[in-house]
PDB file of C-alpha atoms and ligand atoms in Angstrom:
ATOM      1  CA  MET H   1     105.738  90.188 110.037  1.00  0.00           C
ATOM      2  CA  SER H   2     106.129  91.939 106.708  1.00  0.00           C
ATOM      3  CA  ALA H   3     103.285  91.250 104.329  1.00  0.00           C
ATOM      4  CA  ARG H   4     103.482  89.586 100.949  1.00  0.00           C
ATOM      5  CA  ILE H   5     102.459  92.219  98.405  1.00  0.00           C
ATOM      6  CA  LEU H   6      99.675  90.991  96.130  1.00  0.00           C
ATOM      7  CA  SER H   7     100.421  92.703  92.827  1.00  0.00           C
ATOM      8  CA  GLY H   8      97.216  93.285  90.920  1.00  0.00           C
ATOM      9  CA  THR H   9      99.324  94.777  88.144  1.00  0.00           C
ATOM     10  CA  GLU H  10     101.140  91.465  87.590  1.00  0.00           C
ATOM     11  CA  ILE H  11      98.102  89.224  87.970  1.00  0.00           C
ATOM     12  CA  ALA H  12      95.999  91.433  85.692  1.00  0.00           C
ATOM     13  CA  ALA H  13      98.721  91.259  83.037  1.00  0.00           C
ATOM     14  CA  GLN H  14      98.457  87.438  83.097  1.00  0.00           C
ATOM     15  CA  VAL H  15      94.674  87.627  82.819  1.00  0.00           C
ATOM     16  CA  ARG H  16      94.860  90.069  79.912  1.00  0.00           C
ATOM     17  CA  ALA H  17      97.352  87.851  78.079  1.00  0.00           C
ATOM     18  CA  GLU H  18      94.904  84.942  78.386  1.00  0.00           C
ATOM     19  CA  LEU H  19      91.980  87.082  77.253  1.00  0.00           C
ATOM     20  CA  SER H  20      93.729  88.456  74.209  1.00  0.00           C
ATOM     21  CA  GLY H  21      93.782  84.978  72.602  1.00  0.00           C
ATOM     22  CA  ARG H  22      90.051  84.654  73.266  1.00  0.00           C
ATOM     23  CA  ALA H  23      89.377  88.097  71.778  1.00  0.00           C
ATOM     24  CA  GLU H  24      91.269  87.140  68.638  1.00  0.00           C
ATOM     25  CA  ALA H  25      89.361  83.874  68.227  1.00  0.00           C
ATOM     26  CA  LEU H  26      86.067  85.706  68.739  1.00  0.00           C
ATOM     27  CA  ALA H  27      86.924  88.306  66.103  1.00  0.00           C
ATOM     28  CA  THR H  28      87.367  85.479  63.612  1.00  0.00           C
ATOM     29  CA  THR H  29      84.105  83.712  64.437  1.00  0.00           C
ATOM     30  CA  LEU H  30      82.064  86.929  64.728  1.00  0.00           C
ATOM     31  CA  GLY H  31      83.614  88.508  61.642  1.00  0.00           C
ATOM     32  CA  ARG H  32      84.147  91.661  63.733  1.00  0.00           C
ATOM     33  CA  PRO H  33      86.007  92.517  66.948  1.00  0.00           C
ATOM     34  CA  PRO H  34      84.151  92.196  70.269  1.00  0.00           C
ATOM     35  CA  GLY H  35      82.755  95.663  71.069  1.00  0.00           C
ATOM     36  CA  LEU H  36      82.303  97.692  74.248  1.00  0.00           C
ATOM     37  CA  ALA H  37      80.508 101.051  74.375  1.00  0.00           C
ATOM     38  CA  VAL H  38      82.021 103.271  77.059  1.00  0.00           C
ATOM     39  CA  VAL H  39      79.844 106.221  78.024  1.00  0.00           C
ATOM     40  CA  LEU H  40      81.253 109.091  80.069  1.00  0.00           C
ATOM     41  CA  VAL H  41      79.020 112.015  81.015  1.00  0.00           C
ATOM     42  CA  GLY H  42      80.608 115.215  82.309  1.00  0.00           C
ATOM     43  CA  ASP H  43      84.135 116.018  83.351  1.00  0.00           C
ATOM     44  CA  ASN H  44      84.816 114.317  86.675  1.00  0.00           C
ATOM     45  CA  PRO H  45      88.628 113.891  86.502  1.00  0.00           C
ATOM     46  CA  ALA H  46      88.626 110.548  88.357  1.00  0.00           C
ATOM     47  CA  SER H  47      85.965 109.140  86.009  1.00  0.00           C
ATOM     48  CA  ARG H  48      87.862 110.383  82.972  1.00  0.00           C
ATOM     49  CA  SER H  49      91.024 108.713  84.182  1.00  0.00           C
ATOM     50  CA  TYR H  50      89.212 105.370  84.808  1.00  0.00           C
ATOM     51  CA  VAL H  51      87.530 105.519  81.415  1.00  0.00           C
ATOM     52  CA  THR H  52      90.827 106.220  79.657  1.00  0.00           C
ATOM     53  CA  GLY H  53      92.368 103.180  81.347  1.00  0.00           C
ATOM     54  CA  LYS H  54      89.414 100.970  80.397  1.00  0.00           C
ATOM     55  CA  ARG H  55      89.429 102.034  76.750  1.00  0.00           C
ATOM     56  CA  LYS H  56      93.192 101.536  76.462  1.00  0.00           C
ATOM     57  CA  ALA H  57      93.032  98.050  77.998  1.00  0.00           C
ATOM     58  CA  CYS H  58      90.222  97.073  75.602  1.00  0.00           C
ATOM     59  CA  ASN H  59      92.073  98.272  72.530  1.00  0.00           C
ATOM     60  CA  GLU H  60      95.258  96.480  73.612  1.00  0.00           C
ATOM     61  CA  ILE H  61      93.573  93.077  73.632  1.00  0.00           C
ATOM     62  CA  GLY H  62      91.498  93.579  70.492  1.00  0.00           C
ATOM     63  CA  VAL H  63      88.190  94.763  71.949  1.00  0.00           C
ATOM     64  CA  ARG H  64      86.855  97.690  69.928  1.00  0.00           C
ATOM     65  CA  THR H  65      85.523 100.548  72.044  1.00  0.00           C
ATOM     66  CA  PHE H  66      82.737 102.873  71.000  1.00  0.00           C
ATOM     67  CA  ASP H  67      83.561 106.059  72.876  1.00  0.00           C
ATOM     68  CA  PHE H  68      80.867 108.507  73.939  1.00  0.00           C
ATOM     69  CA  ASP H  69      82.057 111.541  75.910  1.00  0.00           C
ATOM     70  CA  LEU H  70      78.925 113.533  76.595  1.00  0.00           C
ATOM     71  CA  PRO H  71      78.764 117.033  78.062  1.00  0.00           C
ATOM     72  CA  ALA H  72      77.772 117.474  81.720  1.00  0.00           C
ATOM     73  CA  ALA H  73      74.507 119.124  80.581  1.00  0.00           C
ATOM     74  CA  THR H  74      73.308 115.982  78.731  1.00  0.00           C
ATOM     75  CA  SER H  75      69.620 115.371  79.421  1.00  0.00           C
ATOM     76  CA  MET H  76      68.069 112.118  80.578  1.00  0.00           C
ATOM     77  CA  ASP H  77      66.256 111.852  77.238  1.00  0.00           C
ATOM     78  CA  GLU H  78      69.532 112.146  75.337  1.00  0.00           C
ATOM     79  CA  LEU H  79      71.212 109.535  77.508  1.00  0.00           C
ATOM     80  CA  ARG H  80      68.220 107.208  77.222  1.00  0.00           C
ATOM     81  CA  SER H  81      68.133 107.460  73.451  1.00  0.00           C
ATOM     82  CA  LEU H  82      71.879 106.746  73.207  1.00  0.00           C
ATOM     83  CA  LEU H  83      71.451 103.651  75.404  1.00  0.00           C
ATOM     84  CA  GLU H  84      68.536 102.461  73.284  1.00  0.00           C
ATOM     85  CA  ARG H  85      70.641 102.808  70.162  1.00  0.00           C
ATOM     86  CA  LEU H  86      73.516 100.887  71.757  1.00  0.00           C
ATOM     87  CA  ASN H  87      71.143  98.184  73.021  1.00  0.00           C
ATOM     88  CA  SER H  88      70.125  97.376  69.465  1.00  0.00           C
ATOM     89  CA  ASP H  89      73.542  97.839  67.822  1.00  0.00           C
ATOM     90  CA  GLY H  90      74.825  94.404  66.769  1.00  0.00           C
ATOM     91  CA  ALA H  91      78.493  95.519  66.918  1.00  0.00           C
ATOM     92  CA  VAL H  92      78.161  96.467  70.604  1.00  0.00           C
ATOM     93  CA  ASP H  93      78.417  93.481  72.951  1.00  0.00           C
ATOM     94  CA  GLY H  94      78.735  95.420  76.204  1.00  0.00           C
ATOM     95  CA  ILE H  95      77.689  98.829  77.500  1.00  0.00           C
ATOM     96  CA  LEU H  96      79.416 100.635  80.341  1.00  0.00           C
ATOM     97  CA  VAL H  97      78.098 103.902  81.752  1.00  0.00           C
ATOM     98  CA  GLN H  98      80.779 105.306  84.032  1.00  0.00           C
ATOM     99  CA  LEU H  99      79.422 106.256  87.463  1.00  0.00           C
ATOM    100  CA  PRO H 100      78.770 108.578  89.163  1.00  0.00           C
ATOM    101  CA  LEU H 101      76.591 110.478  86.701  1.00  0.00           C
ATOM    102  CA  PRO H 102      76.080 114.244  87.121  1.00  0.00           C
ATOM    103  CA  ALA H 103      73.530 114.914  89.860  1.00  0.00           C
ATOM    104  CA  HIS H 104      70.653 115.947  87.545  1.00  0.00           C
ATOM    105  CA  LEU H 105      70.649 112.522  85.843  1.00  0.00           C
ATOM    106  CA  ASP H 106      68.771 109.551  87.266  1.00  0.00           C
ATOM    107  CA  GLU H 107      71.466 106.918  87.717  1.00  0.00           C
ATOM    108  CA  ARG H 108      69.013 104.144  88.488  1.00  0.00           C
ATOM    109  CA  ALA H 109      66.913 104.829  85.403  1.00  0.00           C
ATOM    110  CA  ALA H 110      70.036 104.918  83.233  1.00  0.00           C
ATOM    111  CA  ILE H 111      71.230 101.542  84.524  1.00  0.00           C
ATOM    112  CA  GLU H 112      67.785 100.036  83.983  1.00  0.00           C
ATOM    113  CA  HIS H 113      67.946 101.150  80.370  1.00  0.00           C
ATOM    114  CA  ILE H 114      70.906  98.913  79.597  1.00  0.00           C
ATOM    115  CA  ARG H 115      69.891  95.502  78.269  1.00  0.00           C
ATOM    116  CA  PRO H 116      70.892  92.958  80.943  1.00  0.00           C
ATOM    117  CA  GLU H 117      72.747  90.873  78.309  1.00  0.00           C
ATOM    118  CA  LYS H 118      74.963  93.904  77.588  1.00  0.00           C
ATOM    119  CA  ASP H 119      75.351  94.979  81.217  1.00  0.00           C
ATOM    120  CA  VAL H 120      79.045  94.074  81.603  1.00  0.00           C
ATOM    121  CA  ASP H 121      79.179  96.098  84.851  1.00  0.00           C
ATOM    122  CA  GLY H 122      76.651  93.727  86.419  1.00  0.00           C
ATOM    123  CA  ILE H 123      74.553  96.485  87.973  1.00  0.00           C
ATOM    124  CA  HIS H 124      71.219  96.093  86.177  1.00  0.00           C
ATOM    125  CA  PRO H 125      68.582  94.844  88.671  1.00  0.00           C
ATOM    126  CA  GLU H 126      68.282  91.574  86.730  1.00  0.00           C
ATOM    127  CA  ASN H 127      72.001  90.823  87.123  1.00  0.00           C
ATOM    128  CA  ALA H 128      72.042  92.056  90.723  1.00  0.00           C
ATOM    129  CA  GLY H 129      69.091  89.748  91.450  1.00  0.00           C
ATOM    130  CA  ARG H 130      70.790  86.800  89.790  1.00  0.00           C
ATOM    131  CA  LEU H 131      73.869  87.330  91.942  1.00  0.00           C
ATOM    132  CA  LEU H 132      71.729  87.500  95.065  1.00  0.00           C
ATOM    133  CA  ARG H 133      70.082  84.228  94.092  1.00  0.00           C
ATOM    134  CA  GLY H 134      73.410  82.574  93.237  1.00  0.00           C
ATOM    135  CA  GLU H 135      72.435  82.331  89.551  1.00  0.00           C
ATOM    136  CA  ASP H 136      74.571  82.909  86.486  1.00  0.00           C
ATOM    137  CA  GLY H 137      74.722  86.530  85.257  1.00  0.00           C
ATOM    138  CA  PHE H 138      77.085  89.469  85.001  1.00  0.00           C
ATOM    139  CA  VAL H 139      78.865  90.339  88.249  1.00  0.00           C
ATOM    140  CA  PRO H 140      80.356  93.804  88.928  1.00  0.00           C
ATOM    141  CA  CYS H 141      84.008  93.983  87.892  1.00  0.00           C
ATOM    142  CA  THR H 142      85.638  95.047  91.164  1.00  0.00           C
ATOM    143  CA  PRO H 143      84.209  92.203  93.307  1.00  0.00           C
ATOM    144  CA  LEU H 144      85.088  89.767  90.514  1.00  0.00           C
ATOM    145  CA  GLY H 145      88.595  91.221  90.485  1.00  0.00           C
ATOM    146  CA  VAL H 146      88.965  90.735  94.250  1.00  0.00           C
ATOM    147  CA  VAL H 147      87.917  87.087  94.004  1.00  0.00           C
ATOM    148  CA  GLU H 148      90.198  86.448  91.014  1.00  0.00           C
ATOM    149  CA  LEU H 149      93.141  88.123  92.733  1.00  0.00           C
ATOM    150  CA  LEU H 150      92.692  85.888  95.790  1.00  0.00           C
ATOM    151  CA  ARG H 151      92.240  82.793  93.642  1.00  0.00           C
ATOM    152  CA  ARG H 152      95.376  83.420  91.599  1.00  0.00           C
ATOM    153  CA  SER H 153      97.307  84.213  94.806  1.00  0.00           C
ATOM    154  CA  HIS H 154      96.216  80.788  96.192  1.00  0.00           C
ATOM    155  CA  ILE H 155      94.356  82.357  99.109  1.00  0.00           C
ATOM    156  CA  SER H 156      91.270  80.287  99.845  1.00  0.00           C
ATOM    157  CA  THR H 157      88.021  81.864 100.979  1.00  0.00           C
ATOM    158  CA  ARG H 158      86.452  78.548 101.969  1.00  0.00           C
ATOM    159  CA  GLY H 159      85.518  78.710 105.654  1.00  0.00           C
ATOM    160  CA  ALA H 160      87.377  82.027 106.042  1.00  0.00           C
ATOM    161  CA  HIS H 161      85.837  84.912 107.940  1.00  0.00           C
ATOM    162  CA  VAL H 162      85.709  87.700 105.357  1.00  0.00           C
ATOM    163  CA  VAL H 163      84.942  91.126 106.780  1.00  0.00           C
ATOM    164  CA  ILE H 164      83.961  93.764 104.229  1.00  0.00           C
ATOM    165  CA  VAL H 165      83.985  97.435 105.197  1.00  0.00           C
ATOM    166  CA  GLY H 166      81.517  99.155 102.868  1.00  0.00           C
ATOM    167  CA  ARG H 167      78.077  98.289 101.515  1.00  0.00           C
ATOM    168  CA  GLY H 168      78.008 100.077  98.146  1.00  0.00           C
ATOM    169  CA  GLN H 169      76.298  98.653  95.045  1.00  0.00           C
ATOM    170  CA  LEU H 170      79.560  98.383  93.068  1.00  0.00           C
ATOM    171  CA  VAL H 171      81.715  96.622  95.664  1.00  0.00           C
ATOM    172  CA  GLY H 172      80.594  95.776  99.208  1.00  0.00           C
ATOM    173  CA  ARG H 173      77.140  94.339  98.547  1.00  0.00           C
ATOM    174  CA  PRO H 174      77.954  92.296  95.437  1.00  0.00           C
ATOM    175  CA  LEU H 175      81.224  91.066  96.970  1.00  0.00           C
ATOM    176  CA  SER H 176      79.323  89.771  99.996  1.00  0.00           C
ATOM    177  CA  CYS H 177      77.036  87.769  97.657  1.00  0.00           C
ATOM    178  CA  LEU H 178      79.977  86.411  95.617  1.00  0.00           C
ATOM    179  CA  MET H 179      81.861  85.226  98.666  1.00  0.00           C
ATOM    180  CA  LEU H 180      78.760  83.539 100.048  1.00  0.00           C
ATOM    181  CA  ARG H 181      78.297  81.487  96.878  1.00  0.00           C
ATOM    182  CA  LYS H 182      78.975  77.790  96.997  1.00  0.00           C
ATOM    183  CA  GLY H 183      82.245  76.655  95.442  1.00  0.00           C
ATOM    184  CA  GLU H 184      85.611  78.160  94.570  1.00  0.00           C
ATOM    185  CA  GLY H 185      86.044  81.831  95.525  1.00  0.00           C
ATOM    186  CA  GLY H 186      83.028  81.553  97.826  1.00  0.00           C
ATOM    187  CA  ASP H 187      82.058  79.451 100.853  1.00  0.00           C
ATOM    188  CA  ALA H 188      83.186  82.266 103.175  1.00  0.00           C
ATOM    189  CA  THR H 189      81.546  83.470 106.366  1.00  0.00           C
ATOM    190  CA  VAL H 190      80.855  87.094 105.525  1.00  0.00           C
ATOM    191  CA  THR H 191      80.394  90.122 107.754  1.00  0.00           C
ATOM    192  CA  VAL H 192      79.546  93.456 106.147  1.00  0.00           C
ATOM    193  CA  CYS H 193      80.336  96.598 108.151  1.00  0.00           C
ATOM    194  CA  HIS H 194      79.395 100.154 107.224  1.00  0.00           C
ATOM    195  CA  SER H 195      79.197 103.739 108.426  1.00  0.00           C
ATOM    196  CA  ALA H 196      76.615 102.885 111.110  1.00  0.00           C
ATOM    197  CA  THR H 197      78.633  99.972 112.538  1.00  0.00           C
ATOM    198  CA  PRO H 198      79.678 100.845 116.099  1.00  0.00           C
ATOM    199  CA  ASP H 199      83.199  99.799 117.131  1.00  0.00           C
ATOM    200  CA  LEU H 200      84.352  98.757 113.662  1.00  0.00           C
ATOM    201  CA  ALA H 201      87.603  97.332 115.034  1.00  0.00           C
ATOM    202  CA  ARG H 202      85.690  94.682 116.995  1.00  0.00           C
ATOM    203  CA  PHE H 203      84.665  93.138 113.662  1.00  0.00           C
ATOM    204  CA  THR H 204      87.727  93.853 111.539  1.00  0.00           C
ATOM    205  CA  ARG H 205      90.085  92.324 114.133  1.00  0.00           C
ATOM    206  CA  ASP H 206      88.317  89.007 113.683  1.00  0.00           C
ATOM    207  CA  ALA H 207      88.826  88.921 109.895  1.00  0.00           C
ATOM    208  CA  ASP H 208      90.910  86.276 108.159  1.00  0.00           C
ATOM    209  CA  ILE H 209      90.400  88.338 104.994  1.00  0.00           C
ATOM    210  CA  LEU H 210      89.648  92.028 105.443  1.00  0.00           C
ATOM    211  CA  VAL H 211      88.295  93.978 102.467  1.00  0.00           C
ATOM    212  CA  ALA H 212      88.317  97.760 102.746  1.00  0.00           C
ATOM    213  CA  ALA H 213      85.778  99.336 100.395  1.00  0.00           C
ATOM    214  CA  ALA H 214      84.544 102.317 102.375  1.00  0.00           C
ATOM    215  CA  GLY H 215      85.817 105.062 100.066  1.00  0.00           C
ATOM    216  CA  ARG H 216      87.521 106.896 102.915  1.00  0.00           C
ATOM    217  CA  PRO H 217      91.300 107.349 103.063  1.00  0.00           C
ATOM    218  CA  ARG H 218      93.134 105.175 105.625  1.00  0.00           C
ATOM    219  CA  VAL H 219      90.067 104.185 107.683  1.00  0.00           C
ATOM    220  CA  VAL H 220      91.641 100.796 108.309  1.00  0.00           C
ATOM    221  CA  THR H 221      94.539 101.280 110.698  1.00  0.00           C
ATOM    222  CA  ALA H 222      96.961  98.736 112.165  1.00  0.00           C
ATOM    223  CA  HIS H 223      95.099  98.258 115.464  1.00  0.00           C
ATOM    224  CA  MET H 224      92.046  97.091 113.444  1.00  0.00           C
ATOM    225  CA  VAL H 225      93.922  94.228 111.774  1.00  0.00           C
ATOM    226  CA  ARG H 226      94.711  90.784 113.169  1.00  0.00           C
ATOM    227  CA  GLU H 227      98.317  89.572 112.902  1.00  0.00           C
ATOM    228  CA  GLY H 228      98.505  87.337 109.809  1.00  0.00           C
ATOM    229  CA  ALA H 229      95.318  88.571 108.112  1.00  0.00           C
ATOM    230  CA  VAL H 230      94.974  89.087 104.362  1.00  0.00           C
ATOM    231  CA  VAL H 231      94.086  92.724 103.602  1.00  0.00           C
ATOM    232  CA  ILE H 232      92.482  93.765 100.319  1.00  0.00           C
ATOM    233  CA  ASP H 233      92.312  97.505  99.748  1.00  0.00           C
ATOM    234  CA  VAL H 234      89.648  98.544  97.246  1.00  0.00           C
ATOM    235  CA  GLY H 235      89.867 102.262  98.041  1.00  0.00           C
ATOM    236  CA  VAL H 236      91.098 104.778  95.507  1.00  0.00           C
ATOM    237  CA  ASN H 237      91.145 108.162  97.201  1.00  0.00           C
ATOM    238  CA  ARG H 238      92.635 111.262  95.626  1.00  0.00           C
ATOM    239  CA  VAL H 239      94.670 113.105  98.218  1.00  0.00           C
ATOM    240  CA  GLY H 240      96.338 116.025  96.492  1.00  0.00           C
ATOM    241  CA  THR H 241      98.703 116.024  93.544  1.00  0.00           C
ATOM    242  CA  THR H 242     102.238 114.778  92.944  1.00  0.00           C
ATOM    243  CA  ALA H 243     105.152 116.998  91.900  1.00  0.00           C
ATOM    244  CA  SER H 244     104.417 116.055  88.271  1.00  0.00           C
ATOM    245  CA  GLY H 245     100.797 117.230  88.598  1.00  0.00           C
ATOM    246  CA  LYS H 246      99.195 113.751  88.709  1.00  0.00           C
ATOM    247  CA  ALA H 247      96.608 112.836  91.331  1.00  0.00           C
ATOM    248  CA  ARG H 248      98.157 111.370  94.459  1.00  0.00           C
ATOM    249  CA  LEU H 249      96.256 108.207  95.354  1.00  0.00           C
ATOM    250  CA  CYS H 250      95.821 106.469  98.654  1.00  0.00           C
ATOM    251  CA  GLY H 251      93.732 103.504  99.661  1.00  0.00           C
ATOM    252  CA  ASP H 252      91.276 102.895 102.495  1.00  0.00           C
ATOM    253  CA  VAL H 253      94.076 101.136 104.398  1.00  0.00           C
ATOM    254  CA  ASP H 254      96.949 102.785 106.256  1.00  0.00           C
ATOM    255  CA  PHE H 255      99.376 100.744 104.178  1.00  0.00           C
ATOM    256  CA  ALA H 256     102.801 100.759 105.885  1.00  0.00           C
ATOM    257  CA  PRO H 257     101.749  99.963 109.484  1.00  0.00           C
ATOM    258  CA  VAL H 258      99.104  97.453 108.328  1.00  0.00           C
ATOM    259  CA  ALA H 259     101.679  95.703 106.094  1.00  0.00           C
ATOM    260  CA  GLU H 260     103.751  95.102 109.258  1.00  0.00           C
ATOM    261  CA  LYS H 261     100.945  92.961 110.695  1.00  0.00           C
ATOM    262  CA  ALA H 262      99.249  91.398 107.676  1.00  0.00           C
ATOM    263  CA  ALA H 263     100.317  88.190 105.934  1.00  0.00           C
ATOM    264  CA  ALA H 264      99.383  89.654 102.549  1.00  0.00           C
ATOM    265  CA  ILE H 265      98.161  93.029 101.332  1.00  0.00           C
ATOM    266  CA  THR H 266      97.250  94.769  98.080  1.00  0.00           C
ATOM    267  CA  PRO H 267      98.911  98.111  97.291  1.00  0.00           C
ATOM    268  CA  VAL H 268      97.164 101.249  95.970  1.00  0.00           C
ATOM    269  CA  PRO H 269      97.734 101.854  93.149  1.00  0.00           C
ATOM    270  CA  GLY H 270      98.611  98.516  91.540  1.00  0.00           C
ATOM    271  CA  GLY H 271      96.307  96.260  93.557  1.00  0.00           C
ATOM    272  CA  VAL H 272      92.592  95.849  92.907  1.00  0.00           C
ATOM    273  CA  GLY H 273      92.366  98.621  90.245  1.00  0.00           C
ATOM    274  CA  PRO H 274      94.058  96.686  87.420  1.00  0.00           C
ATOM    275  CA  MET H 275      91.985  93.616  88.323  1.00  0.00           C
ATOM    276  CA  THR H 276      88.765  95.626  87.869  1.00  0.00           C
ATOM    277  CA  ILE H 277      89.814  96.481  84.325  1.00  0.00           C
ATOM    278  CA  ALA H 278      90.820  92.890  83.561  1.00  0.00           C
ATOM    279  CA  MET H 279      87.388  91.685  84.718  1.00  0.00           C
ATOM    280  CA  LEU H 280      85.672  94.267  82.518  1.00  0.00           C
ATOM    281  CA  LEU H 281      87.499  92.722  79.557  1.00  0.00           C
ATOM    282  CA  SER H 282      86.486  89.266  80.727  1.00  0.00           C
ATOM    283  CA  ASN H 283      82.820  90.262  81.077  1.00  0.00           C
ATOM    284  CA  THR H 284      82.885  91.884  77.640  1.00  0.00           C
ATOM    285  CA  LEU H 285      84.240  88.738  75.988  1.00  0.00           C
ATOM    286  CA  ARG H 286      81.600  86.728  77.803  1.00  0.00           C
ATOM    287  CA  ALA H 287      78.900  89.038  76.463  1.00  0.00           C
ATOM    288  CA  ALA H 288      80.303  88.637  72.941  1.00  0.00           C
ATOM    289  CA  GLU H 289      80.472  84.847  73.280  1.00  0.00           C
ATOM    290  CA  ARG H 290      76.888  84.736  74.461  1.00  0.00           C
ATOM    291  CA  ALA H 291      75.784  87.043  71.639  1.00  0.00           C
ATOM    292  CA  ARG H 292      77.428  84.667  69.180  1.00  0.00           C
ATOM    293  CA  SER H 293      75.734  81.601  70.611  1.00  0.00           C
ATOM    294  CA  SER H 294      72.307  83.277  70.542  1.00  0.00           C
ATOM    295  CA  THR H 295      72.623  84.631  66.976  1.00  0.00           C
ATOM    296  CA  PRO H 296      70.434  82.668  64.580  1.00  0.00           C
ATOM    297  CA  THR H 297      72.466  81.036  61.793  1.00  0.00           C
TER     298      THR H 297
HETATM  299  N1  GUN G 301      82.747 104.101  88.980  1.00  0.00           N
HETATM  300  C1  GUN G 301      83.647 103.580  89.849  1.00  0.00           C
HETATM  301  N2  GUN G 301      83.793 102.272  89.640  1.00  0.00           N
HETATM  302  C2  GUN G 301      82.978 101.944  88.611  1.00  0.00           C
HETATM  303  C3  GUN G 301      82.701 100.727  87.935  1.00  0.00           C
HETATM  304  O1  GUN G 301      83.211  99.649  88.234  1.00  0.00           O
HETATM  305  N3  GUN G 301      81.780 100.814  86.915  1.00  0.00           N
HETATM  306  C4  GUN G 301      81.185 101.989  86.591  1.00  0.00           C
HETATM  307  N4  GUN G 301      80.308 101.969  85.598  1.00  0.00           N
HETATM  308  N5  GUN G 301      81.413 103.125  87.198  1.00  0.00           N
HETATM  309  C5  GUN G 301      82.315 103.094  88.200  1.00  0.00           C
END
């Protein structure tokens, strides 16, 4: 079998086209463009590259970004006071603090400083708790992107055995909650595997939908995949540089041999990554729409 390639690039372009109309309508009703503050601390090259992509995508659909590139030596007090200012700024609908933060900063405290209504990354404890309880709130962008990619590819999760490799706060854990929810994009039977799971292949071979989010290059090899499975590769690992000096990327899945067995697979790059950005735009518009409906007239 040779897998159908699920192009996140193409699906994300459709999503962005739909969102750009919504952004335009919002700008008219708000009397200002929807706004996202994007905070980058330090000079991690991967983070800088993600942040550049996010800002560009926002500007292309009419979301104004407020860009804060802070030096690596920024103190917790400085970061806290910036977040407080952004929390009360009426032109800022969403706040994104790119992770990871430099080691001397308290990531948890920073996240808790973002007002939950502006937490378009869905990582504030209030939003994380809402997701766990199956309540409405902001959901992290990558898990949302995975669900949207499956939905738009007409791959149902209902009754499917979804095996997730990875239990991180940005992908594995929230994705497990999303796929357990009742209704479209959910209703799956979910298994979460991680670094302490013995004999990983025993679990992954049983997956109808296998999601690799371990953050380790090519941990999912062909013998771990059932013939006809759907394979979603969330990994973005930097493995050297190309001839033109760009980072060479590879996923958590050993793509070519796995594509021989799978029914469908996402590439890296061009799979989940563009969907993450599209969902950030979607969450930002949602934050702006909510801000509008809660503004006293
Ligand atoms: N670092 C890697 N992925 C993400 C993400 O989705 N949001 C934030 N804030 N940081 C990240």
